[in-house]
Tab-separated table of C-alpha atoms and ligand atoms in Angstrom:
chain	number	residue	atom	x	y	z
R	1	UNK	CA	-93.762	-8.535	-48.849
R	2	UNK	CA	-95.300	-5.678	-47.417
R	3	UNK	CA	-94.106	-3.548	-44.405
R	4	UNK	CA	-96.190	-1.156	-42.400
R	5	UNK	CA	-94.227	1.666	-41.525
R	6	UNK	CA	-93.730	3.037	-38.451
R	7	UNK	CA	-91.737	5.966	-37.178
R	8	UNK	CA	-91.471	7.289	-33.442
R	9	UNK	CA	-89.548	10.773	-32.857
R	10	UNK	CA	-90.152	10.684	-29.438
R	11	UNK	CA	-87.284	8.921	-27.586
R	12	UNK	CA	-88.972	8.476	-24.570
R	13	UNK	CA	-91.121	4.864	-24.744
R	14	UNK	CA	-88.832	2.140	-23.958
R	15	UNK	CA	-89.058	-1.741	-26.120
R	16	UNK	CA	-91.778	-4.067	-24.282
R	17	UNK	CA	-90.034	-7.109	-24.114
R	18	UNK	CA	-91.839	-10.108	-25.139
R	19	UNK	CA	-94.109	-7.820	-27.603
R	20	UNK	CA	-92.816	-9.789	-30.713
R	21	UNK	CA	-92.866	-13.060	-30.159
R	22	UNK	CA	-89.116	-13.798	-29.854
R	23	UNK	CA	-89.169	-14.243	-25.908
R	24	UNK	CA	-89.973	-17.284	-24.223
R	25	UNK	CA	-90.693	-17.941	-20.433
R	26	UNK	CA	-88.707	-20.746	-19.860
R	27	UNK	CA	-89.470	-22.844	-16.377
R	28	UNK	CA	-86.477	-23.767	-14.271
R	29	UNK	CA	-86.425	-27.823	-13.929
R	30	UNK	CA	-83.089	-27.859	-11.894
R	31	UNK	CA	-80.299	-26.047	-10.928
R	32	UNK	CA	-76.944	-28.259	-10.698
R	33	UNK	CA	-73.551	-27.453	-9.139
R	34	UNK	CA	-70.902	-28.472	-11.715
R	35	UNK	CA	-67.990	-27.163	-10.653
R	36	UNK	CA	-67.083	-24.992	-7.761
R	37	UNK	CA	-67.967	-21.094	-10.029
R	38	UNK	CA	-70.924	-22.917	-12.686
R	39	UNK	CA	-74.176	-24.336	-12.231
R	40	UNK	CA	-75.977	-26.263	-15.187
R	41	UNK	CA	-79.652	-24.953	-15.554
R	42	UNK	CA	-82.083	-27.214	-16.865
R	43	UNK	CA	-85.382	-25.462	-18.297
R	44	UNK	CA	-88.751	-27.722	-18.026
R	45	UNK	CA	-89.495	-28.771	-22.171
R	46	UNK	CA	-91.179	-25.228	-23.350
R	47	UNK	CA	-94.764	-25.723	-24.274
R	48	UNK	CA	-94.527	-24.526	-27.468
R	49	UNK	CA	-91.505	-26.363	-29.196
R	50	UNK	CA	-88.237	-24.128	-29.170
R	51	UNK	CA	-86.471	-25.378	-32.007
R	52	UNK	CA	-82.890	-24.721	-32.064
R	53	UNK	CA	-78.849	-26.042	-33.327
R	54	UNK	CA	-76.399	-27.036	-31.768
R	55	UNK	CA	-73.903	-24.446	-30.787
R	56	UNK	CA	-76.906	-21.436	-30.560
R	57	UNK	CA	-77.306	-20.082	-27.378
R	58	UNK	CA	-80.391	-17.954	-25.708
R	59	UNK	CA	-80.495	-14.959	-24.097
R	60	UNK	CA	-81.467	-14.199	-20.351
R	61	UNK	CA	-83.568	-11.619	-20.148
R	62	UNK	CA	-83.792	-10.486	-16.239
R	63	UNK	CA	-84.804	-7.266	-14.162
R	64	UNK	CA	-81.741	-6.926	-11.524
R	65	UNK	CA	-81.911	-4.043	-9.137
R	66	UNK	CA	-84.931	-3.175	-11.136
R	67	UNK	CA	-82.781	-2.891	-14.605
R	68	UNK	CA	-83.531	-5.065	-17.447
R	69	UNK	CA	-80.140	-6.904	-18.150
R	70	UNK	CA	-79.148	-9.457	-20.950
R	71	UNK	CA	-76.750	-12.222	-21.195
R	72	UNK	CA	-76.374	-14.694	-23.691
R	73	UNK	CA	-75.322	-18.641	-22.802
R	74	UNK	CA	-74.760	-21.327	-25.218
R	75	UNK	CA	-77.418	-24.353	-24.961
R	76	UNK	CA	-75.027	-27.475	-23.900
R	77	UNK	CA	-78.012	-29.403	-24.374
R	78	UNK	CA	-78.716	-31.142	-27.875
R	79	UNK	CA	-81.821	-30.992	-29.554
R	80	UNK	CA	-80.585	-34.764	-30.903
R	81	UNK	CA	-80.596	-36.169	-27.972
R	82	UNK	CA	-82.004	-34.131	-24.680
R	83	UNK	CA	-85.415	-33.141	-23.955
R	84	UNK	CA	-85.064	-29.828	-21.902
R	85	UNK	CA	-82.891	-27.193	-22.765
R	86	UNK	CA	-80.298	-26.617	-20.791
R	87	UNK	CA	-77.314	-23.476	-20.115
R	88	UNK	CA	-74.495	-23.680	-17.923
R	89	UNK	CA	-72.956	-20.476	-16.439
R	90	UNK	CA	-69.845	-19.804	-14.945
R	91	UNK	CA	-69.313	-17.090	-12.516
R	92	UNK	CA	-67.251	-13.985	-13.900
R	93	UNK	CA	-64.979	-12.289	-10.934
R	94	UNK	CA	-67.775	-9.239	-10.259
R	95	UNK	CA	-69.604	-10.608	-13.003
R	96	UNK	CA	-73.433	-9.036	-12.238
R	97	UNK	CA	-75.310	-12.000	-13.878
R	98	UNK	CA	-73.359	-14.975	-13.752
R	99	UNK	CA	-73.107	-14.795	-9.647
R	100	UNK	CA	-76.878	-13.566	-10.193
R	101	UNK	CA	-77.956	-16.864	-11.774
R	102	UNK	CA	-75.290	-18.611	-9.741
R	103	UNK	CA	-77.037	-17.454	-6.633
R	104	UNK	CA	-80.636	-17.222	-7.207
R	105	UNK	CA	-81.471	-19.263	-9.780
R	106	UNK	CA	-84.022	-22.059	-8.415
R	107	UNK	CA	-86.496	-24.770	-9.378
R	108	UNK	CA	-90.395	-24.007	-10.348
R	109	UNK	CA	-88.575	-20.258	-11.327
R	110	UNK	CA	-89.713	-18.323	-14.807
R	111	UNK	CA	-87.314	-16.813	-16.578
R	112	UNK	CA	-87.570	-14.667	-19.756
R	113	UNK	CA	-85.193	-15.711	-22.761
R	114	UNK	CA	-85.079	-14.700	-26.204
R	115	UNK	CA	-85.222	-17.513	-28.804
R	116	UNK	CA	-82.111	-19.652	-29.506
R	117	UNK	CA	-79.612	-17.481	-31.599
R	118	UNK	CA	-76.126	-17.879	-33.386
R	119	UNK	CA	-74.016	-19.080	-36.439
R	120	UNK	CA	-71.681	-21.450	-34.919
R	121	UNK	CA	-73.314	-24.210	-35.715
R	122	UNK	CA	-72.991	-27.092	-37.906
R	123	UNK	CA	-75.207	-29.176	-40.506
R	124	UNK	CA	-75.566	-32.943	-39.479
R	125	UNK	CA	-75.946	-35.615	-41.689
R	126	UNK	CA	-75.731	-39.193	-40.947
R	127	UNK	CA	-73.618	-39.495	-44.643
R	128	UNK	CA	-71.083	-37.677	-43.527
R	129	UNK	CA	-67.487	-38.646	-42.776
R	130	UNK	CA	-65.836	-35.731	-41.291
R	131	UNK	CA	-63.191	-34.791	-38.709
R	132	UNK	CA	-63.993	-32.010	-36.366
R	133	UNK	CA	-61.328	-30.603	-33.727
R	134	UNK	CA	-62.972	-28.516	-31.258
R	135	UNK	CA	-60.717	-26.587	-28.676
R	136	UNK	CA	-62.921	-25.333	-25.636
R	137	UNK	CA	-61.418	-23.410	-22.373
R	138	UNK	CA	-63.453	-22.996	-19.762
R	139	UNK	CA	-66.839	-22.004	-20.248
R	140	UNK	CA	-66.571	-22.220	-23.925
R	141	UNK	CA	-67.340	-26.435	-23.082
R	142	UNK	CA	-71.025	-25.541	-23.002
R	143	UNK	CA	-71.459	-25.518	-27.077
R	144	UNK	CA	-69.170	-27.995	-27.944
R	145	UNK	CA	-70.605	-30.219	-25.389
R	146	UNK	CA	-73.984	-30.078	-27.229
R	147	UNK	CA	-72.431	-30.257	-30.347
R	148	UNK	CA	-70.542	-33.493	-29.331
R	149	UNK	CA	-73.961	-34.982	-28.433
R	150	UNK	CA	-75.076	-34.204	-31.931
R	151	UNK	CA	-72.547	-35.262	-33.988
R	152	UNK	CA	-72.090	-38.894	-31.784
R	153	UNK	CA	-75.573	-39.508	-32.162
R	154	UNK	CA	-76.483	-38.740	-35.907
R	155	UNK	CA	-73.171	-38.813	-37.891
R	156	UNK	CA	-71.819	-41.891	-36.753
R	157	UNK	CA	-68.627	-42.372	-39.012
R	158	UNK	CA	-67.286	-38.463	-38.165
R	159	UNK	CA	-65.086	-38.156	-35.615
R	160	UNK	CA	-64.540	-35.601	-32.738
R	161	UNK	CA	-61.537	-34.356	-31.461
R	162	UNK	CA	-62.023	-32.314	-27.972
R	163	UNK	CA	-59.112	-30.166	-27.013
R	164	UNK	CA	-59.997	-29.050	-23.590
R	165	UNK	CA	-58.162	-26.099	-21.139
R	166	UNK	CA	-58.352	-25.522	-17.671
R	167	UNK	CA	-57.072	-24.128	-14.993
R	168	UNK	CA	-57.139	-26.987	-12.700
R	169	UNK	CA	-58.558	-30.630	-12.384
R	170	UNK	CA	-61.256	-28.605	-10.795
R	171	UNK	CA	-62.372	-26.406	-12.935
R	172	UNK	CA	-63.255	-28.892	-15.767
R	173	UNK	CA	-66.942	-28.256	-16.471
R	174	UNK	CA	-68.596	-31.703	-17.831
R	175	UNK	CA	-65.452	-33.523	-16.591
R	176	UNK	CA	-67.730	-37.146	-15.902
R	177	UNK	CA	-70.138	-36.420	-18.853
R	178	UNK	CA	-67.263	-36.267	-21.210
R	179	UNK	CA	-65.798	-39.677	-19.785
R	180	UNK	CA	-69.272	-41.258	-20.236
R	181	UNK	CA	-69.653	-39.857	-23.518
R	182	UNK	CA	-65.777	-41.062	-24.604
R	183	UNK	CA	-66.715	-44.056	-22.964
R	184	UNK	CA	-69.972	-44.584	-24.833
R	185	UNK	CA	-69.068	-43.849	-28.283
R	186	UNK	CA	-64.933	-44.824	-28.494
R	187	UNK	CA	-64.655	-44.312	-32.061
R	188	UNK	CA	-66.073	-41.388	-32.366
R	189	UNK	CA	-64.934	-38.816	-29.497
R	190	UNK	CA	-61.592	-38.715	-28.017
R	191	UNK	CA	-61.453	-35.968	-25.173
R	192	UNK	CA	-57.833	-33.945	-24.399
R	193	UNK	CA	-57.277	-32.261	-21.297
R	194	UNK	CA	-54.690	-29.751	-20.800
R	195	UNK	CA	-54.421	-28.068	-17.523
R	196	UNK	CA	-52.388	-24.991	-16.748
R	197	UNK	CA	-52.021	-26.137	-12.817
R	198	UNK	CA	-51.822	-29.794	-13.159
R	199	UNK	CA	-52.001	-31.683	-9.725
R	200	UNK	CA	-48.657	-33.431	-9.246
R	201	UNK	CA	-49.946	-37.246	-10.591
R	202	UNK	CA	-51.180	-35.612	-13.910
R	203	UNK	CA	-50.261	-37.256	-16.614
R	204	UNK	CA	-52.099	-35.101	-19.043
R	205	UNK	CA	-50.862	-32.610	-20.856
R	206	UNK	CA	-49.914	-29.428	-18.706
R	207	UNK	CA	-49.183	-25.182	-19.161
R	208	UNK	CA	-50.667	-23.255	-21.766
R	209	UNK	CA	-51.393	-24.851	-25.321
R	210	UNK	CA	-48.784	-24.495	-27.626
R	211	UNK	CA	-47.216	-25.915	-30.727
R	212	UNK	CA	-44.967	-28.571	-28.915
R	213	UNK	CA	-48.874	-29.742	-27.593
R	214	UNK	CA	-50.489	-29.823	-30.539
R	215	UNK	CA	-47.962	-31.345	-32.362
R	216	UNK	CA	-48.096	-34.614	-29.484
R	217	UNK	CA	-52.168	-34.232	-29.775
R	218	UNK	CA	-51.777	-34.403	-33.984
R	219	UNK	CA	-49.138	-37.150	-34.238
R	220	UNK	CA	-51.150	-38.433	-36.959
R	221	UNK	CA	-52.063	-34.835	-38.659
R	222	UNK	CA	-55.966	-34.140	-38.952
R	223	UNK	CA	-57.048	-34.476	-42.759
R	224	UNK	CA	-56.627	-31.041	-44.789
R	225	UNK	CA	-60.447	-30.994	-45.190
R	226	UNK	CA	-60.770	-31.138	-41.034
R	227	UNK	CA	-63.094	-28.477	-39.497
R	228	UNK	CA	-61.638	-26.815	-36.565
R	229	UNK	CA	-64.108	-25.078	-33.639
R	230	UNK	CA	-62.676	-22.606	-31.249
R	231	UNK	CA	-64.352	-21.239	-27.908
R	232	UNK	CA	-62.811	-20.190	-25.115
R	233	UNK	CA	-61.393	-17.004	-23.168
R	234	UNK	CA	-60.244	-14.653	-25.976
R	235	UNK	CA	-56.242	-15.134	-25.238
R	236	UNK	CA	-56.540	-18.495	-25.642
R	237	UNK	CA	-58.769	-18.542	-28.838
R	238	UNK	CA	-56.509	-15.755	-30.422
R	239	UNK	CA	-52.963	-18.386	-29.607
R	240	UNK	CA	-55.255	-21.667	-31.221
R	241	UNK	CA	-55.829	-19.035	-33.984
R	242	UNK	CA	-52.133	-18.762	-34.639
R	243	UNK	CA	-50.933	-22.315	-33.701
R	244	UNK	CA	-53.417	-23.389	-36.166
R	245	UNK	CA	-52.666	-20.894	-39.262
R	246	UNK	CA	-48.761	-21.889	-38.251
R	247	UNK	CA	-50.039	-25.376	-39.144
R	248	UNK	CA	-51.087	-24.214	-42.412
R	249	UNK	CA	-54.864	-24.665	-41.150
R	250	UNK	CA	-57.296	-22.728	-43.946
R	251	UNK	CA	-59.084	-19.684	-42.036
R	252	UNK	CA	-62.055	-21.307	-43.852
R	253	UNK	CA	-61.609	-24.186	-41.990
R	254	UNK	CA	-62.179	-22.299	-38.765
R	255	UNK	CA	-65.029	-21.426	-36.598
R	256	UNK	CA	-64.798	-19.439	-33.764
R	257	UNK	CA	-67.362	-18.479	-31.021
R	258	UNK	CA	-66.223	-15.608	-28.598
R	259	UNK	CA	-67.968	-15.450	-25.033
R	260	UNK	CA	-65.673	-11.723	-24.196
R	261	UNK	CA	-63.724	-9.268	-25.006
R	262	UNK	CA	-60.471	-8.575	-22.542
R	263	UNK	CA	-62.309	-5.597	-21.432
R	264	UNK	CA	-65.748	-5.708	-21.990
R	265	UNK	CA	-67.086	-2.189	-22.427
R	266	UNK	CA	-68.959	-1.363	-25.456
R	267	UNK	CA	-66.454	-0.320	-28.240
R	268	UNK	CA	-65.867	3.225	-28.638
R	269	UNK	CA	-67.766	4.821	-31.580
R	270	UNK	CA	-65.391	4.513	-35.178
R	271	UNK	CA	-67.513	6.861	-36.880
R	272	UNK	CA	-65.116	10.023	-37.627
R	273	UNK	CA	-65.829	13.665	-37.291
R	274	UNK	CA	-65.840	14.387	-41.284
R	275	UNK	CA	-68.102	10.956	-41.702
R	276	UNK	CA	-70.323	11.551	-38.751
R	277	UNK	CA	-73.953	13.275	-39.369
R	278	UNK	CA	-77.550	12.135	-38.353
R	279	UNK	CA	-78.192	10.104	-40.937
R	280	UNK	CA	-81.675	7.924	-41.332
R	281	UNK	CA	-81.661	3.978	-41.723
R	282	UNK	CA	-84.552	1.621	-42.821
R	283	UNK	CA	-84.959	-0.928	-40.713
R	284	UNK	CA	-87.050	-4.603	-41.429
R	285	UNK	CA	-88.038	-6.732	-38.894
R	286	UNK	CA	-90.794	-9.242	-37.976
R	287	UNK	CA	-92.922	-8.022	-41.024
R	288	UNK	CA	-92.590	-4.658	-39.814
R	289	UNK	CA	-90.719	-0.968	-41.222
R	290	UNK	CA	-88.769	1.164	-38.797
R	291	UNK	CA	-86.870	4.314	-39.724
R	292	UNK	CA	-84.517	5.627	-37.113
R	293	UNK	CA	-82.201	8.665	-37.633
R	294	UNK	CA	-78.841	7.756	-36.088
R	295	UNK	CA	-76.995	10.257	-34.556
R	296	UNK	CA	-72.567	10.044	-35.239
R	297	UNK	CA	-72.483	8.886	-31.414
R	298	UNK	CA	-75.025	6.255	-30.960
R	299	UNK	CA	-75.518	3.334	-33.089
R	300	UNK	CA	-78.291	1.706	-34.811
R	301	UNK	CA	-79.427	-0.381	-32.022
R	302	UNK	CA	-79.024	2.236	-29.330
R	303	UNK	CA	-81.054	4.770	-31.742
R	304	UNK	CA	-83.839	1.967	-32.174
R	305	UNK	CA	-84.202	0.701	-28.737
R	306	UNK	CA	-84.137	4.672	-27.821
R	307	UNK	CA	-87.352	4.992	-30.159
R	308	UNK	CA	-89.137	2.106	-28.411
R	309	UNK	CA	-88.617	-0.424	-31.270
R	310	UNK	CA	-87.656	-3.613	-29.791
R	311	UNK	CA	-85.120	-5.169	-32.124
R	312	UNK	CA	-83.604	-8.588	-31.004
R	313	UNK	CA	-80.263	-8.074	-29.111
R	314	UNK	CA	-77.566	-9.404	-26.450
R	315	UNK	CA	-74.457	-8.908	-25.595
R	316	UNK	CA	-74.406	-5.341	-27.420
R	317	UNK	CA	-70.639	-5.235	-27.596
R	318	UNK	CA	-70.344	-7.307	-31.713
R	319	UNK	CA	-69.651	-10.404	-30.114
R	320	UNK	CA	-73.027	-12.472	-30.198
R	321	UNK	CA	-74.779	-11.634	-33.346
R	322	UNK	CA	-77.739	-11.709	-32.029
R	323	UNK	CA	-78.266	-8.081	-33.508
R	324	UNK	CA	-77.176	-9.675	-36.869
R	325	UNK	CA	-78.926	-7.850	-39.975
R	326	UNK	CA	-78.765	-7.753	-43.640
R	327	UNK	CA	-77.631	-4.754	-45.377
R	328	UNK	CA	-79.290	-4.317	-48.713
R	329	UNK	CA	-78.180	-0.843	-49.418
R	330	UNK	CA	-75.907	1.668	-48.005
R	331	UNK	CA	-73.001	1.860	-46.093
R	332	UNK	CA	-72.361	0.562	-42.485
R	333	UNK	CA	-69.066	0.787	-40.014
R	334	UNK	CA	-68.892	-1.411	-37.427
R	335	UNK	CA	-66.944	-0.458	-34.063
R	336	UNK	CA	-66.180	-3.971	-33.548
R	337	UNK	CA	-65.766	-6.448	-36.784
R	338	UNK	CA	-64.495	-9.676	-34.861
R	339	UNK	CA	-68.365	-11.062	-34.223
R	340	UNK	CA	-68.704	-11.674	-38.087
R	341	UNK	CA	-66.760	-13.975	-40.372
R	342	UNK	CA	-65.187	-12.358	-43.247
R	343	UNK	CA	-67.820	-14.394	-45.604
R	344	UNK	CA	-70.708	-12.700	-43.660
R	345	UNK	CA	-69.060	-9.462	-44.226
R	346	UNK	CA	-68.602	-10.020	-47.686
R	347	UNK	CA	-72.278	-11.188	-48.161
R	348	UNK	CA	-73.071	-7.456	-46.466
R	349	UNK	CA	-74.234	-8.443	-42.876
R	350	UNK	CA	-73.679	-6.003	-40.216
R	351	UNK	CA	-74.354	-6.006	-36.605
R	352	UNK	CA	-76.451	-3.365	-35.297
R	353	UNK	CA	-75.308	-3.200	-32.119
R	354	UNK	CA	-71.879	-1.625	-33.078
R	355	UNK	CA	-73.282	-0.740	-36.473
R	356	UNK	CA	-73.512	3.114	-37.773
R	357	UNK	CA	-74.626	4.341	-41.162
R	358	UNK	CA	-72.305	6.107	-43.576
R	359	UNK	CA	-74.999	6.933	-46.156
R	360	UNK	CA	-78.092	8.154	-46.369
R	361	UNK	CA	-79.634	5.001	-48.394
R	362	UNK	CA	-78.947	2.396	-45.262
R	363	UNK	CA	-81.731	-0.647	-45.434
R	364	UNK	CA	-81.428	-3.138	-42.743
R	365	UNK	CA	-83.355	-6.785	-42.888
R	366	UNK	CA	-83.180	-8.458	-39.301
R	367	UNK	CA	-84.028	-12.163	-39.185
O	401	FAD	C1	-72.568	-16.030	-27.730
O	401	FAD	C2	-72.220	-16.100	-26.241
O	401	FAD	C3	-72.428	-17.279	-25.562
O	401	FAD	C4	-72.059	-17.360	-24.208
O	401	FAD	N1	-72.246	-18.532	-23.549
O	401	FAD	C5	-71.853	-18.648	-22.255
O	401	FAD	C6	-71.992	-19.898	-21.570
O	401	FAD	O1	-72.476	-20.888	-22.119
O	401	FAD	N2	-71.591	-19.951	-20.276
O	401	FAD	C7	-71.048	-18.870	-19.635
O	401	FAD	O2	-70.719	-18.975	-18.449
O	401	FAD	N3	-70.906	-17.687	-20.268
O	401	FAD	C8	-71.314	-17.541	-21.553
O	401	FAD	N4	-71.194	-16.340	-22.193
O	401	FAD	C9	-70.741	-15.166	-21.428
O	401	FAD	C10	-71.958	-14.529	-20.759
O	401	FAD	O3	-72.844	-14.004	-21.732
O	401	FAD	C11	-71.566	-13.354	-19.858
O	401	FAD	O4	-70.788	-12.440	-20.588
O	401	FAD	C12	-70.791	-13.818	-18.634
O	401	FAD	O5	-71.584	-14.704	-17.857
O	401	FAD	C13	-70.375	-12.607	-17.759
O	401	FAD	O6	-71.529	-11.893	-17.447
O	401	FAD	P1	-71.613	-11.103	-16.077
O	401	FAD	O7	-72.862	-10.284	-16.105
O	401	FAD	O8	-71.429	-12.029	-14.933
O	401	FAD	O9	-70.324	-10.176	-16.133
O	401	FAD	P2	-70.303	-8.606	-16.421
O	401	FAD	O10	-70.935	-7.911	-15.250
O	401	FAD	O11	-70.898	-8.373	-17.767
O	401	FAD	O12	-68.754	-8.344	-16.496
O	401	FAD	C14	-67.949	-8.204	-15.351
O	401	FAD	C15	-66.492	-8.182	-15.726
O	401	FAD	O13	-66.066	-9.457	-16.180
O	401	FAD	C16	-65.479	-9.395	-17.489
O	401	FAD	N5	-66.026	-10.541	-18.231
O	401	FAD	C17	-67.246	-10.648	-18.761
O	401	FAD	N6	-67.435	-11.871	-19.309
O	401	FAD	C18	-66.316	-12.557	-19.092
O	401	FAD	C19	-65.914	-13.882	-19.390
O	401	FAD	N7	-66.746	-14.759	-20.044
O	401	FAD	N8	-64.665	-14.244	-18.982
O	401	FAD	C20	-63.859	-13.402	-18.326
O	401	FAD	N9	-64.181	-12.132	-18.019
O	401	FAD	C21	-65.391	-11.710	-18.384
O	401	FAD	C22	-65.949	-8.104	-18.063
O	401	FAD	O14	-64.968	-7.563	-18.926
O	401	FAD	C23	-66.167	-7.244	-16.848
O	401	FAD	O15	-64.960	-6.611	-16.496
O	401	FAD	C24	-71.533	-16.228	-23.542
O	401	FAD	C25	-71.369	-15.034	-24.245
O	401	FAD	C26	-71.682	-14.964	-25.573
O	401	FAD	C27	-71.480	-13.668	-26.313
O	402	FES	S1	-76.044	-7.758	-29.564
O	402	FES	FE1	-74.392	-9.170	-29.564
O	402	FES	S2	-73.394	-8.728	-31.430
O	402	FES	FE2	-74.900	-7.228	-31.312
């Protein structure tokens, strides 16, 4: 294939969104109140066809206070079985865009997105026979909600397990489209709530999961080939993590999909004083050549978007992947490794948004 190059020094011009191709305006259809803090948004059917998986989410792209700001949110929509894409986004306590979609958001709006992004997805097959346990908490319902739609409507002798926490009878996102959807396909879906603040005629299960739980929820244990999906706040992800491996549960057998860190600044630069030097990395994307010289205190992406290059991006903290590239030579530390499984790691992906080069010979392929 062949690249043109291109190389800015000038760190002045800032990326034109929407210059590549990978941004969509995406119509608002409706705006619904689901719970008391999140709103479903469904986006009219893009003209041109926005393919996408189960489990991907897109990426808001919107000006606030006259600042370009990005957040991603998983598609709880299925492309098996709904005809407009739709998010669902649950205010954050001082969160800047949740409230800001929470609040504004309206019918006959445009809104920027980047394309449908993300690896926690699965491959359907109406063959298949499988058992999938998902464990959702909170907002993490919006991608297993779409992948529930998938799997019930294409693979119809697998089986779905939903493990669902939350706060409060309240605060369950989805709460009468899961009963339909138990309701609808019996053999197939069986839904679990567990509630930390349980009114007092719950019958449910109640406090935060643990191994006296799951051992009530797997009564009959789940076959050893079982594929387990975790999203949810990170506390609760990391304790399924370890009830799970205490079960003897395969790390292979895990997917996980994190929406935060605890804190969620951008991770301090790992690069050390004795590895750190400007160092220049080659860059491929969308048919294109970039080279960037990264300074020790700024990585990849920051150098990049710096230079005017606009390289696809979200949450900039190594949680999304939306950043996600290819190394094919040299040597990249990440400030944050938890976004990428150890088999991506292994294969020599990187993620440029916590990404810095520790050799000279650093080639990047994006997409
Ligand atoms: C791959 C991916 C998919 C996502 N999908 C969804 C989705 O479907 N629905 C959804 O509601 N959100 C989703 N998120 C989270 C979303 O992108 C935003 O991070 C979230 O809405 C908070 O943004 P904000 O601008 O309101 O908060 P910010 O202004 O960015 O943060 C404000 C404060 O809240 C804390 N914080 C940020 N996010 C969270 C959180 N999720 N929980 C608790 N504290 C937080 C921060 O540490 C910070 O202190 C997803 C994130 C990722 C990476
Ligand atoms: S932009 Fe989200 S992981 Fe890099």
């Amino acid at each position: 294939m062949a690249f043109s190059f291109f190389k800015k020094s000038a760190a002045s011009e800032q990326p034109k969104s929407g210059s590549t191709g990978h941004y969509r305006d995406l119509v608002i259809r409706s705006v619904k109140s689901e719970t008391a803090d999140a709103v479903s948004v469904e986006f009219e059917k893009p003209d041109r066809a926005m393919d996408y998986q189960s489990g991907q989410f897109i990426t808001l792209v919107l000006q606030i206070d006259g600042k370009e700001v990005r957040r991603a949110y998983s598609l709880c929509s299925s492309p098996a079985t709904d005809a407009n894409p739709t998010v669902a986004v649950k205010r954050v306590k001082n969160g800047l865009v949740s409230n800001w979609v929470a609040d504004n958001f309206k019918s006959g709006q445009t809104i920027k997105v980047l394309e449908p992004m993300g690896h926690f997805t699965l491959k359907y097959n109406p063959d298949n026979q499988r058992q999938i346990i998902l464990f959702a908490g909170g907002s993490g319902i919006t991608p297993m909600m779409s992948i529930i739609k998938s799997i019930t409507a294409i693979e119809l002798k697998s089986h779905c397990t939903l493990i669902y926490c939350n706060r409060d009878l309240e605060s369950i996102i989805f709460k009468r489209d899961l009963e339909q959807l138990e309701q609808t396909f019996p053999s197939q879906l069986k839904v679990i709530h567990v509630l930390d603040n349980p009114p007092a005629s719950w019958k449910g299960y109640s406090g935060y999961l643990n191994a006296t739980i799951l051992d009530s929820i797997f009564q009959s244990p789940p076959s050893a080939d079982a594929l387990y999906m975790l999203c949810g706040p990170e506390q609760m992800m990391k304790l399924t993590g370890e009830l799970l491996a205490g079960r003897g549960v395969q790390a292979d057998k895990i997917m996980k999909e994190s929406f935060s860190h605890e804190v969620q600044t951008k991770p301090a630069s790992s690069v050390s004083e004795k590895e750190g030097k400007v160092r220049e990395v080659t860059i491929r994307y969308d048919g294109q050549e970039f080279k960037v010289s990264v300074p020790p205190d700024k990585t990849i992406l920051e150098t990049a978007l710096g230079q005017g290059i606009d390289l696809p991006y979200s949450c900039q903290s190594g949680l999304c992947t939306a950043c996600r590239g290819k190394a094919l030579s040299g040597k990249v530390k990440l400030d944050e490794e938890d976004g990428l499984s150890s088999s991506e790691m292994a294969e020599g992906y990187v993620l440029t948004c916590v990404g810095h080069p520790l050799t000279d010979d650093v080639v990047i392929e994006i997409g």
